[in-house]
mmCIF file of C-alpha atoms and ligand atoms in Angstrom:
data_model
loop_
_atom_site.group_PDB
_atom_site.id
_atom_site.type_symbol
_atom_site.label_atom_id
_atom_site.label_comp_id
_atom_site.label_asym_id
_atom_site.label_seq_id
_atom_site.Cartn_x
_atom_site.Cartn_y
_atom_site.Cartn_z
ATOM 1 C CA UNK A 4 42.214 150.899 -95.155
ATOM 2 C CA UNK A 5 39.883 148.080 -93.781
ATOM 3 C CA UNK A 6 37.194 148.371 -90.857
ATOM 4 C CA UNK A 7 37.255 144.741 -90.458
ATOM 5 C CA UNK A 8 40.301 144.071 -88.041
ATOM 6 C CA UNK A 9 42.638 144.669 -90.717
ATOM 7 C CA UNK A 10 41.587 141.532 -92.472
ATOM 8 C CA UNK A 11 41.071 142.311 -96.151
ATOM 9 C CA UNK A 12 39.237 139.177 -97.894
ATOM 10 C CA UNK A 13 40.854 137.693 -100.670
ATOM 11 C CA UNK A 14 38.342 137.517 -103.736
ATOM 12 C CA UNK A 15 39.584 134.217 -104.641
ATOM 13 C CA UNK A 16 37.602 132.581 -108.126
ATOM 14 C CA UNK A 17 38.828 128.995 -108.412
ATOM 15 C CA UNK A 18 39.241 129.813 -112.240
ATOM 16 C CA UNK A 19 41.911 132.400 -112.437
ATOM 17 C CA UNK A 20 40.761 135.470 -114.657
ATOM 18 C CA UNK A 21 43.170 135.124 -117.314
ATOM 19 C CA UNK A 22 41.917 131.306 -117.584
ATOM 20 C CA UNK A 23 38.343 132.858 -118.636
ATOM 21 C CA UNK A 24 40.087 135.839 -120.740
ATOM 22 C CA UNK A 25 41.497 133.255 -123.016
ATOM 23 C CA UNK A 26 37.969 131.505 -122.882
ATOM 24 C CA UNK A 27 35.899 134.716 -123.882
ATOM 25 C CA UNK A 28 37.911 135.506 -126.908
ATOM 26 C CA UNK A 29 37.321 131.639 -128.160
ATOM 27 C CA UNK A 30 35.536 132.163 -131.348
ATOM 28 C CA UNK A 31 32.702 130.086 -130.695
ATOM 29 C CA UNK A 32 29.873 131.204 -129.068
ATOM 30 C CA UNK A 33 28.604 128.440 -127.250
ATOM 31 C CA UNK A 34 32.326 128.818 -125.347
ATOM 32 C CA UNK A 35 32.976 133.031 -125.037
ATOM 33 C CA UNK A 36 29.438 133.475 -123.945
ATOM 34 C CA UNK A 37 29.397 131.690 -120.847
ATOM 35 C CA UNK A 38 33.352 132.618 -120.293
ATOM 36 C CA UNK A 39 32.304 136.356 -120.746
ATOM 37 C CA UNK A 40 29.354 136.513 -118.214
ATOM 38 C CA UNK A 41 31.256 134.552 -115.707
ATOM 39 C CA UNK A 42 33.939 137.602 -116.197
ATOM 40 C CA UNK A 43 31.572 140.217 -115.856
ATOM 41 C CA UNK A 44 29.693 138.887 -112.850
ATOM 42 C CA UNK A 45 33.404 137.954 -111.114
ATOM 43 C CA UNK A 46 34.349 141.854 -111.919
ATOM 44 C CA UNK A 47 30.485 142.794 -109.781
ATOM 45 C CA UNK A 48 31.173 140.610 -107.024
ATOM 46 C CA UNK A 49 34.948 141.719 -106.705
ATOM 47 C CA UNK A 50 33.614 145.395 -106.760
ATOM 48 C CA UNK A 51 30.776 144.535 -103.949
ATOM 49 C CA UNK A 52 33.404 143.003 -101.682
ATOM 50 C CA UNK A 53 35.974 145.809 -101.668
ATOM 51 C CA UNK A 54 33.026 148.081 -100.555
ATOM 52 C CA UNK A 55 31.291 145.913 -97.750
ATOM 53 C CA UNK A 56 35.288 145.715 -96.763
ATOM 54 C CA UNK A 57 35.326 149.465 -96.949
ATOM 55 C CA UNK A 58 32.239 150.223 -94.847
ATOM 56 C CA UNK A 59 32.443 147.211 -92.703
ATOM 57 C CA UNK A 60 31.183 143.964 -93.099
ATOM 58 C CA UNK A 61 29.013 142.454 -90.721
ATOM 59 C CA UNK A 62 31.215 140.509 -87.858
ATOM 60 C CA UNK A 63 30.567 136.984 -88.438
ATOM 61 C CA UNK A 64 30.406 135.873 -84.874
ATOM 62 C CA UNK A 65 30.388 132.042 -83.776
ATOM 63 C CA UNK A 66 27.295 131.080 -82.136
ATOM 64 C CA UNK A 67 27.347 130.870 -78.149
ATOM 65 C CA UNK A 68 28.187 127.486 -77.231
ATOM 66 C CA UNK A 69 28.961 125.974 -80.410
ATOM 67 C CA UNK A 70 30.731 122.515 -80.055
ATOM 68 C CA UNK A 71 33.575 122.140 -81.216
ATOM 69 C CA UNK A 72 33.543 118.899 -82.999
ATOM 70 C CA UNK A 73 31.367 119.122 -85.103
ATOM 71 C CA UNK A 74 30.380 121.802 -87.873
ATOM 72 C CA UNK A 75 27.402 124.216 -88.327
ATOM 73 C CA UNK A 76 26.703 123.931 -92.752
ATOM 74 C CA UNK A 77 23.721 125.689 -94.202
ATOM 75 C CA UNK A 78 23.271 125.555 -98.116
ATOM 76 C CA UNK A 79 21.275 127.320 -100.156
ATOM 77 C CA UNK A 80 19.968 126.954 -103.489
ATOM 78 C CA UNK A 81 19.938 130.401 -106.201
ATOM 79 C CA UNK A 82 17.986 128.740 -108.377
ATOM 80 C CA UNK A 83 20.047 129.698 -111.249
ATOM 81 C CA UNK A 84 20.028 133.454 -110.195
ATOM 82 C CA UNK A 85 22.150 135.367 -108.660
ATOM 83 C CA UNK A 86 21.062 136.495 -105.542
ATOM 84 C CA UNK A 87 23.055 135.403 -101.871
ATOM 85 C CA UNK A 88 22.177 133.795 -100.171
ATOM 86 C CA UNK A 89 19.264 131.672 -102.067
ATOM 87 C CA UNK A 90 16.818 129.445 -100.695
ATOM 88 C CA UNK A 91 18.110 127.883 -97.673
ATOM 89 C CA UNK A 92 17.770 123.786 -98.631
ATOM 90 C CA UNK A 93 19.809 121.818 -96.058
ATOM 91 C CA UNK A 94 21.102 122.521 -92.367
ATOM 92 C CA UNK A 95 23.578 121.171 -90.112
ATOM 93 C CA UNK A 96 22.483 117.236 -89.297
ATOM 94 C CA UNK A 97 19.624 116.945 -91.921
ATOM 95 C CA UNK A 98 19.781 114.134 -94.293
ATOM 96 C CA UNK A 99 20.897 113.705 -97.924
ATOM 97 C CA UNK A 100 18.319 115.213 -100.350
ATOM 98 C CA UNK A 101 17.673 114.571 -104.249
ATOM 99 C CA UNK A 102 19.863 116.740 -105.167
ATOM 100 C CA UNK A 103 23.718 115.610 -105.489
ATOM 101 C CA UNK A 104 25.411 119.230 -105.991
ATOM 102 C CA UNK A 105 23.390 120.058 -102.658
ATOM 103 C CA UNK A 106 25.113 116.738 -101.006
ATOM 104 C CA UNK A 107 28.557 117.513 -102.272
ATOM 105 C CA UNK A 108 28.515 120.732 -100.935
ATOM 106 C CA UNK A 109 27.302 119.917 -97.839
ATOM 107 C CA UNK A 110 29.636 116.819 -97.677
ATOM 108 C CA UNK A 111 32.814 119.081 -98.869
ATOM 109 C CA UNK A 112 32.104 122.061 -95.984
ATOM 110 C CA UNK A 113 32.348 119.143 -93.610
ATOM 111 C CA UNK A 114 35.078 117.472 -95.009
ATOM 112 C CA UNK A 115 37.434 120.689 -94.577
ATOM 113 C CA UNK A 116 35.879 121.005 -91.291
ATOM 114 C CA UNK A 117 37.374 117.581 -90.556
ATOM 115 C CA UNK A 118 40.770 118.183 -91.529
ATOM 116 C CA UNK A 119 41.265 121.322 -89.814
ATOM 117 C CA UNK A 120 39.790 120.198 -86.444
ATOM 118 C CA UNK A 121 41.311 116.961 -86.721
ATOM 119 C CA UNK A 122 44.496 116.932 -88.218
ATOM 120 C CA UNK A 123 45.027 120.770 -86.641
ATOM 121 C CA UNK A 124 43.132 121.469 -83.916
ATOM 122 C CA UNK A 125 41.320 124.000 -85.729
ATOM 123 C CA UNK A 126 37.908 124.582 -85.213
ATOM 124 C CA UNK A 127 36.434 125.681 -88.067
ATOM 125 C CA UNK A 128 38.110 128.220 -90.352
ATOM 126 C CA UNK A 129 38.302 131.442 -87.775
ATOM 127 C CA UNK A 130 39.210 128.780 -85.055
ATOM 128 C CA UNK A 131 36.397 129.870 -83.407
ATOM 129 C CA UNK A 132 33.698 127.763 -84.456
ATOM 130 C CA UNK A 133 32.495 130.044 -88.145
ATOM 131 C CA UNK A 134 29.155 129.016 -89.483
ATOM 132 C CA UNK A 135 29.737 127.368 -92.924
ATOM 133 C CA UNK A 136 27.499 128.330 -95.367
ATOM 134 C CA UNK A 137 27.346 127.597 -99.172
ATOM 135 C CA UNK A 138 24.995 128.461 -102.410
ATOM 136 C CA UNK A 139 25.301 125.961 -104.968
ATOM 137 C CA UNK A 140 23.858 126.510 -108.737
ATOM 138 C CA UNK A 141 24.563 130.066 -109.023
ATOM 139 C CA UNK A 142 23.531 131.629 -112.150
ATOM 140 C CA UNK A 143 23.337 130.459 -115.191
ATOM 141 C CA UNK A 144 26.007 128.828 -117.126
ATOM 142 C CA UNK A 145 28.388 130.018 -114.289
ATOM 143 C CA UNK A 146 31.741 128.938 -114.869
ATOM 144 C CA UNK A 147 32.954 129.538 -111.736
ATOM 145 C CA UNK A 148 33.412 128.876 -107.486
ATOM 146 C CA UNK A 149 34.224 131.788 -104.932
ATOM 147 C CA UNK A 150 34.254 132.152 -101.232
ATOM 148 C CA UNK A 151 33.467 135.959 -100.635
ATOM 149 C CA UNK A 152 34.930 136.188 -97.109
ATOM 150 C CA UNK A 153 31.613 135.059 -95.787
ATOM 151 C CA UNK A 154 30.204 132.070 -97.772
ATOM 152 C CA UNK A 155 31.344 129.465 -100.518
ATOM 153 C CA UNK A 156 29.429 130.004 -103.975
ATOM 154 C CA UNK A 157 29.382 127.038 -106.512
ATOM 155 C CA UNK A 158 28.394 127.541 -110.426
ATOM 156 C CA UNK A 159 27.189 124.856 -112.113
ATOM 157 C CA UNK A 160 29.535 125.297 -115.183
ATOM 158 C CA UNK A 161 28.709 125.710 -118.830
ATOM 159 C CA UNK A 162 28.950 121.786 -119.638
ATOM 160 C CA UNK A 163 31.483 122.851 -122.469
ATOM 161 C CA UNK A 164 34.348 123.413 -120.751
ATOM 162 C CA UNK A 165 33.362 123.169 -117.121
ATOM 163 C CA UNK A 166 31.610 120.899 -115.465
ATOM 164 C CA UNK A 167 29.471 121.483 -111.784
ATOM 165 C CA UNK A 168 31.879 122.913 -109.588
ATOM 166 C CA UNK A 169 30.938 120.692 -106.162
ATOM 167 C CA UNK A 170 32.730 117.594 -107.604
ATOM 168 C CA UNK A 171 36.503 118.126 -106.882
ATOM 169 C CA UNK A 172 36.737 118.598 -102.792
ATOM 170 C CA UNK A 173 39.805 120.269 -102.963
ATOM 171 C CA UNK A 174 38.143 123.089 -104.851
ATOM 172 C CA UNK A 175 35.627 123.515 -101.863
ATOM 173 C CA UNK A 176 38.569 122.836 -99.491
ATOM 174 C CA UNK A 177 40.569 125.848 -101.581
ATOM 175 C CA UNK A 178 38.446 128.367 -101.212
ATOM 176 C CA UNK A 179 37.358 127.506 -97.653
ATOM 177 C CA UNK A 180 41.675 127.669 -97.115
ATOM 178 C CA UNK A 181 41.153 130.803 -97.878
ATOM 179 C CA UNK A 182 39.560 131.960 -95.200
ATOM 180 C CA UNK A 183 41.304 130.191 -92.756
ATOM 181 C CA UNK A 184 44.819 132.543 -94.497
ATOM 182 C CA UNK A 185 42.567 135.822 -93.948
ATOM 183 C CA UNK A 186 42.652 135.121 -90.295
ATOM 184 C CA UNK A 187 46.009 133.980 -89.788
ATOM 185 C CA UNK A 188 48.662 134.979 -91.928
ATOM 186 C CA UNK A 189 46.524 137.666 -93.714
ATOM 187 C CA UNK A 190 48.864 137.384 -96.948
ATOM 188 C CA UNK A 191 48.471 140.305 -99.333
ATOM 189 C CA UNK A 192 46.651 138.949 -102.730
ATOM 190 C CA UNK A 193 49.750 140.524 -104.655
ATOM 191 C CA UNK A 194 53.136 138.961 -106.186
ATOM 192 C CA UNK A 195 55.060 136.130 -104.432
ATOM 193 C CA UNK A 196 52.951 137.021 -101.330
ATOM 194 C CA UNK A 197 49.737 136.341 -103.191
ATOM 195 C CA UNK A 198 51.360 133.217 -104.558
ATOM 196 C CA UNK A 199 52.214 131.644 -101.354
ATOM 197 C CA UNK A 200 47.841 132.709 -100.300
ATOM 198 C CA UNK A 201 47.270 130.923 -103.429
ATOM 199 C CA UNK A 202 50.081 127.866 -102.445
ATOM 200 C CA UNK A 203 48.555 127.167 -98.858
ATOM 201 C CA UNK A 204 44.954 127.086 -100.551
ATOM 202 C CA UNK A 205 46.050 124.322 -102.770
ATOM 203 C CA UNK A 206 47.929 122.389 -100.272
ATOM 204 C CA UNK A 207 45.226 122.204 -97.565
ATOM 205 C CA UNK A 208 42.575 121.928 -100.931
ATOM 206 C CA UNK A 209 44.503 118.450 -101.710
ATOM 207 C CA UNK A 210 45.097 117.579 -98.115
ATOM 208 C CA UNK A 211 41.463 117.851 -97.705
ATOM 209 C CA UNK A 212 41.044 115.522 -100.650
ATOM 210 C CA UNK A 213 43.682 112.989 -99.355
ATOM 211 C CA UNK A 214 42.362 112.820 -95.793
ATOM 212 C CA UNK A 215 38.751 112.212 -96.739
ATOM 213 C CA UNK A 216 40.185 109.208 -99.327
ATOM 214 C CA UNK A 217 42.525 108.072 -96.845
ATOM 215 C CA UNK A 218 45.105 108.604 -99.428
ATOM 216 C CA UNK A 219 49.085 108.390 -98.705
ATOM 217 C CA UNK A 220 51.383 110.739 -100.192
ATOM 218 C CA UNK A 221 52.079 108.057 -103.268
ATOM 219 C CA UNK A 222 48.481 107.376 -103.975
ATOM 220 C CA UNK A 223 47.424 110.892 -104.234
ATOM 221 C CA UNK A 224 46.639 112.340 -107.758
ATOM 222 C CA UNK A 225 47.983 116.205 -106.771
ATOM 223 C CA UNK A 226 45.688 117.709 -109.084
ATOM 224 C CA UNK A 227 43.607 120.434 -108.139
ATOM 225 C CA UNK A 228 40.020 120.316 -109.865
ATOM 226 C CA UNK A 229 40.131 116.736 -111.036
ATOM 227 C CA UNK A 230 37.314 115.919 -112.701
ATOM 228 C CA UNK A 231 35.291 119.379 -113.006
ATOM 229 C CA UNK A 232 37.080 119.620 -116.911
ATOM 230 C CA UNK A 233 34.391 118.814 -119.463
ATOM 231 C CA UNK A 234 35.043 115.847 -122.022
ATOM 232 C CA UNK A 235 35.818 117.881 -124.724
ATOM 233 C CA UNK A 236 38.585 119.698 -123.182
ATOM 234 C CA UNK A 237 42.513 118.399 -123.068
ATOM 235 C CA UNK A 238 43.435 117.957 -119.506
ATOM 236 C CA UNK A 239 43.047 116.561 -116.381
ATOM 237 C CA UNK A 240 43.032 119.340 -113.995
ATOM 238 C CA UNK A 241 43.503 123.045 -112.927
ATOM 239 C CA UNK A 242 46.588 122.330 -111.477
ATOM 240 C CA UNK A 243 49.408 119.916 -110.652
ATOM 241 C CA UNK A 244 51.305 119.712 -107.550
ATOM 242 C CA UNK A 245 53.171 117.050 -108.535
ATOM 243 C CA UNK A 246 53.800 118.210 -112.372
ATOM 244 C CA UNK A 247 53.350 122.409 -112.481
ATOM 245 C CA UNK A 248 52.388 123.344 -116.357
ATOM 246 C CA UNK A 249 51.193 120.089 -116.764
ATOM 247 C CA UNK A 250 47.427 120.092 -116.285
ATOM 248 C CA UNK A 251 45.510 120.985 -119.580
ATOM 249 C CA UNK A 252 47.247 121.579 -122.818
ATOM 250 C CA UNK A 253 43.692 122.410 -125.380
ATOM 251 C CA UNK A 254 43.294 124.383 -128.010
ATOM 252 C CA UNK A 255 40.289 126.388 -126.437
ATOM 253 C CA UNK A 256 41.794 126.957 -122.679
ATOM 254 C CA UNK A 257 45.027 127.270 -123.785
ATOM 255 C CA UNK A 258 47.883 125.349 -121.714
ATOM 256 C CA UNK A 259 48.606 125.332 -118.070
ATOM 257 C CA UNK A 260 51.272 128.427 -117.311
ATOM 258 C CA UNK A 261 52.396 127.240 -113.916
ATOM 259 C CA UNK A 262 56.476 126.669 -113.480
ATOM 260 C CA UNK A 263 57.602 124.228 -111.061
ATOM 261 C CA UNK A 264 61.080 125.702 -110.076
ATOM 262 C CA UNK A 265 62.255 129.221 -110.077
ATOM 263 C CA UNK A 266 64.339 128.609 -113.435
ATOM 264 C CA UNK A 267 60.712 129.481 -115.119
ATOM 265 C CA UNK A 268 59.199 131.985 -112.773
ATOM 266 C CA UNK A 269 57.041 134.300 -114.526
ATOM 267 C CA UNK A 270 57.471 138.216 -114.283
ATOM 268 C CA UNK A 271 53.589 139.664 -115.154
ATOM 269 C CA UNK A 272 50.954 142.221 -114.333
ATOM 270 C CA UNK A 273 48.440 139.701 -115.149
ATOM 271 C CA UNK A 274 46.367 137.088 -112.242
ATOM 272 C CA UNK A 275 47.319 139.973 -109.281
ATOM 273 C CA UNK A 276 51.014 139.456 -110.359
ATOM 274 C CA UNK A 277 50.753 135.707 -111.355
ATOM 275 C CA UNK A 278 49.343 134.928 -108.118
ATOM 276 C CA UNK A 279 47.731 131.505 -109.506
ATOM 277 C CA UNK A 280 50.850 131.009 -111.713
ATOM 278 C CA UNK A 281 54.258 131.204 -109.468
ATOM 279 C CA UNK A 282 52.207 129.571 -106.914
ATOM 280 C CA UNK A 283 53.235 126.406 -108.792
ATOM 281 C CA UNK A 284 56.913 126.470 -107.452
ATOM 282 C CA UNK A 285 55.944 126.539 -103.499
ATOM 283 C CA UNK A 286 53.212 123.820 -104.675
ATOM 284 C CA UNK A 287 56.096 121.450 -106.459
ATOM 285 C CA UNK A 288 58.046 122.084 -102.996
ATOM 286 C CA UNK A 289 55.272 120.950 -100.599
ATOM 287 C CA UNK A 290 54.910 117.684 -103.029
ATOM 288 C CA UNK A 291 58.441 116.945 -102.986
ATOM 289 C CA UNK A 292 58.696 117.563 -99.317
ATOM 290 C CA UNK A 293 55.668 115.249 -98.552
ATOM 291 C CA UNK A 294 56.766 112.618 -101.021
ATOM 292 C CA UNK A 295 59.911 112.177 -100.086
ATOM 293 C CA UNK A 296 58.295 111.919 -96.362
ATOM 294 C CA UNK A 297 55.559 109.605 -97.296
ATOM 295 C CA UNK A 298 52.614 108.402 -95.300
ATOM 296 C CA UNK A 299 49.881 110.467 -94.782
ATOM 297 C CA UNK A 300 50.808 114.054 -96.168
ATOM 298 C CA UNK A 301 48.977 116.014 -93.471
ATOM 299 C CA UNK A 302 50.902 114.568 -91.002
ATOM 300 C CA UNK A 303 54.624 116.067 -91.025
ATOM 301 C CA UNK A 304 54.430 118.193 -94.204
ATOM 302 C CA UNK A 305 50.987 119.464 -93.544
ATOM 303 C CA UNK A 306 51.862 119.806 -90.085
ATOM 304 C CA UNK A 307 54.705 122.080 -90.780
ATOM 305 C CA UNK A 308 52.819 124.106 -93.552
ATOM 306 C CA UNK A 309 49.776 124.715 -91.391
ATOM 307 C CA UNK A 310 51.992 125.743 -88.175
ATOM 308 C CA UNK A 311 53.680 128.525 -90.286
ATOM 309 C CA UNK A 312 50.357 129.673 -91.367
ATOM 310 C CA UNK A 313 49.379 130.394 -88.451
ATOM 311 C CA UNK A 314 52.166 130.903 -85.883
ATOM 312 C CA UNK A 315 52.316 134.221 -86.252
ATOM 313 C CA UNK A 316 56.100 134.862 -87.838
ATOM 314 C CA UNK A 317 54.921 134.789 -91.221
ATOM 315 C CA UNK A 318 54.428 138.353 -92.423
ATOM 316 C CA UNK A 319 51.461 139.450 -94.573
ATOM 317 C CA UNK A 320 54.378 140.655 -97.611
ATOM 318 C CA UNK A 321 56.016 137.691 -97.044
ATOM 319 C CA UNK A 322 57.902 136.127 -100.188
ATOM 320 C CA UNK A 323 59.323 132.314 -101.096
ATOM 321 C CA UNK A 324 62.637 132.522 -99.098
ATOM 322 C CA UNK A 325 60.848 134.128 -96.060
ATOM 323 C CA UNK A 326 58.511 131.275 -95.801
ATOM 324 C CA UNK A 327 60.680 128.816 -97.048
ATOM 325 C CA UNK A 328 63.683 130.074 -93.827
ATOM 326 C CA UNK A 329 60.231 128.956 -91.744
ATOM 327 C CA UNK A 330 59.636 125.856 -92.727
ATOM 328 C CA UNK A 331 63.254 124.876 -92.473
ATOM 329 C CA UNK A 332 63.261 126.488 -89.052
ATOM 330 C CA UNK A 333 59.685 124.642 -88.202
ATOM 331 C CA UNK A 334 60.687 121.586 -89.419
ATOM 332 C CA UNK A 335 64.001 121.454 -87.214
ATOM 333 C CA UNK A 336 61.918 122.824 -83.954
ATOM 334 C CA UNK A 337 59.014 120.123 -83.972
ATOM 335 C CA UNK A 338 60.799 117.233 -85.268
ATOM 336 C CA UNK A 339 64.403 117.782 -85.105
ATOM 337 C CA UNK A 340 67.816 116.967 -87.159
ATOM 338 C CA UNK A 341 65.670 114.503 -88.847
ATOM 339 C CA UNK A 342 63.948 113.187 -92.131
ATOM 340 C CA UNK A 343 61.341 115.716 -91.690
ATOM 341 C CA UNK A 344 64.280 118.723 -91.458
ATOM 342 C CA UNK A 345 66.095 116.994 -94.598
ATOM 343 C CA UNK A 346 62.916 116.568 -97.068
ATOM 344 C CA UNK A 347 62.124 119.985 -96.261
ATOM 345 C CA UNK A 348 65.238 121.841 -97.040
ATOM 346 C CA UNK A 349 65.849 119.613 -99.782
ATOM 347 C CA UNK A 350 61.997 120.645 -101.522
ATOM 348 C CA UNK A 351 63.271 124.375 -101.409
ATOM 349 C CA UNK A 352 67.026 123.534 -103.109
ATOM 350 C CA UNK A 353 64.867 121.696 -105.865
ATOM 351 C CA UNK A 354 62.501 124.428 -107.058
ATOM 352 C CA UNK A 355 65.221 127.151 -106.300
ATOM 353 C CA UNK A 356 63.922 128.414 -103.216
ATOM 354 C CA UNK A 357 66.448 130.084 -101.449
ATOM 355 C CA UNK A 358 66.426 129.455 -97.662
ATOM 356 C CA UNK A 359 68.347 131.929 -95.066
HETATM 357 ZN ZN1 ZN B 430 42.510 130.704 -104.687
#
């Protein structure tokens, strides 16, 4: 039971937990330490949000007259502890400051501002104009991002493994995604359902990333986290879009456990029911779907994605084929017998996705 509406906030950590299990059993140190307090504090703040959900948390109203083209950002510094919000260190219109994590948050909020307003007609992630607020170096050694269902909260990494979590912009634009899934389709954080919350998180994430680089469909990298691994560690990502299972391969992590077709779907209790792991196969179909499309991926494939989201058919238990059936049917309503009809129905037959 929730108090809120019926929206239940998904505690999303960029880092999956099982991602930081393997971590805190490494036999170093210098690697479990970090991994293990980054567990335990993910395991307080998971706890704190199922009771605020419980009681009622605070409606997070837009401000009277907010205009709708441009965002509201506040971020806040915790000083490397752990208290929310922190010391508030930019607002909405002030100018860069010394510090870059501070800019890259500030610069991220706004760039998944942009793409929702302008590619969507979205304003903000509530569509109603929410305040976007952010804390940036959270704790210490924090090897982890989250937004809590009211703010984004960066980590500055442990420098071993993971570097300051403001550089990739589709990890900001992730978790933000998140938030704009809690208001729409409301998908339970469980199974195939959880997977898809987890799919339409990294689409708009790397849509985010591609409209603020001006990328096409070809250029793109389809990695999610690019650049936030530390040197030491093999691999180039979190994820791949383009290439599921594909991302890291290192002794110390482990290697990358996401399938790209249904062939390799993985049955588990772990990650909510492999939420950030069977998430890969929906992820390969939006990349062949907006590849085989080409041009600017937010445009037709993002398009059809983001008008499922939110339309209203898709249930919150929905699985792959249900969602799939809508994007065939989406595609065919907004842009007819076409290319756009074709690339999507032939995404689904590639990873295995039945459609109905
Ligand atoms: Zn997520």
């Amino acid at each position: 039971m929730t108090t809120n509406g019926g929206f239940e906030p998904v505690f999303c950590t960029i880092v999956p937990p099982h991602v930081l299990d393997t971590l805190a059993r490494a036999e170093d140190p210098a690697l479990a330490g970090p991994a293990r307090r980054t567990l335990e504090r993910d395991a307080l703040e998971r706890t704190r949000r199922r009771l605020t959900t419980v009681i009622g948390a605070p409606a997070l109203a837009a401000p009277a007259g907010a205009p709708a083209d441009r965002p509201e950002r506040t971020i806040h510094d915790a000083r490397h502890k752990q208290e929310l919000p922190g010391r508030k260190v930019r607002g909405e219109g002030a100018k860069p400051g010394r510090d870059a994590t501070v800019n890259r948050a500030y610069a991220g909020l706004g760039a998944t501002f942009d793409l929702f307003l302008k590619a969507y007609g979205r304003n903000s992630i509530n569509g109603e104009g929410l305040p976007l607020k952010a804390t940036v170096h959270f704790g210490e050694d924090y090897n982890n991002a989250f937004w809590n269902g009211e703010q984004m909260v960066f980590g500055d990494g442990d420098g071993e493994i993971f570097l300051d979590f403001t550089i990739p912009v589709d990890v900001i634009g992730h978790e933000l995604a998140h938030g704009v899934t809690q208001y729409t389709a409301n998908l339970t954080y469980f199974g195939q359902s959880g997977a898809l919350n987890e799919h339409f998180s990294d689409v708009f994430g790397a849509l985010i990333k591609q409209y603020t680089l001006g990328q096409t469909a070809a250029e793109a990298d389809w990695l999610i986290g690019a650049g936030l691994l530390a040197p030491r560690v093999t691999g180039t990502a979190l994820r791949s879009m383009k290439e599921p299972g594909s991302a890291y391969d290192d002794d110390v992590l482990g290697k990358d456990p996401q399938p790209a077709t249904m062939d390799d779907y993985v049955r588990t209790g772990r990650d909510n029911g492999g939420v950030h792991i069977n998430s890969g196969i929906p992820n390969h179909a939006f990349y062949l779907a907006a590849n085989a499309l080409g041009g600017h991926a937010w445009e037709r494939a993002g398009r059809i994605w983001f008008d499922v989201l939110t339309g209203g058919e898709l249930g919150s238990e929905a699985g792959f084929t249900d969602f799939a059936t809508l994007t065939v049917a989406n595609a065919r309503a907004s842009f007819g017998d076409g290319d756009e009809l074709q690339a999507v129905t032939k995404a689904w037959e590639q990873v295995g996705v039945r459609t109905v």
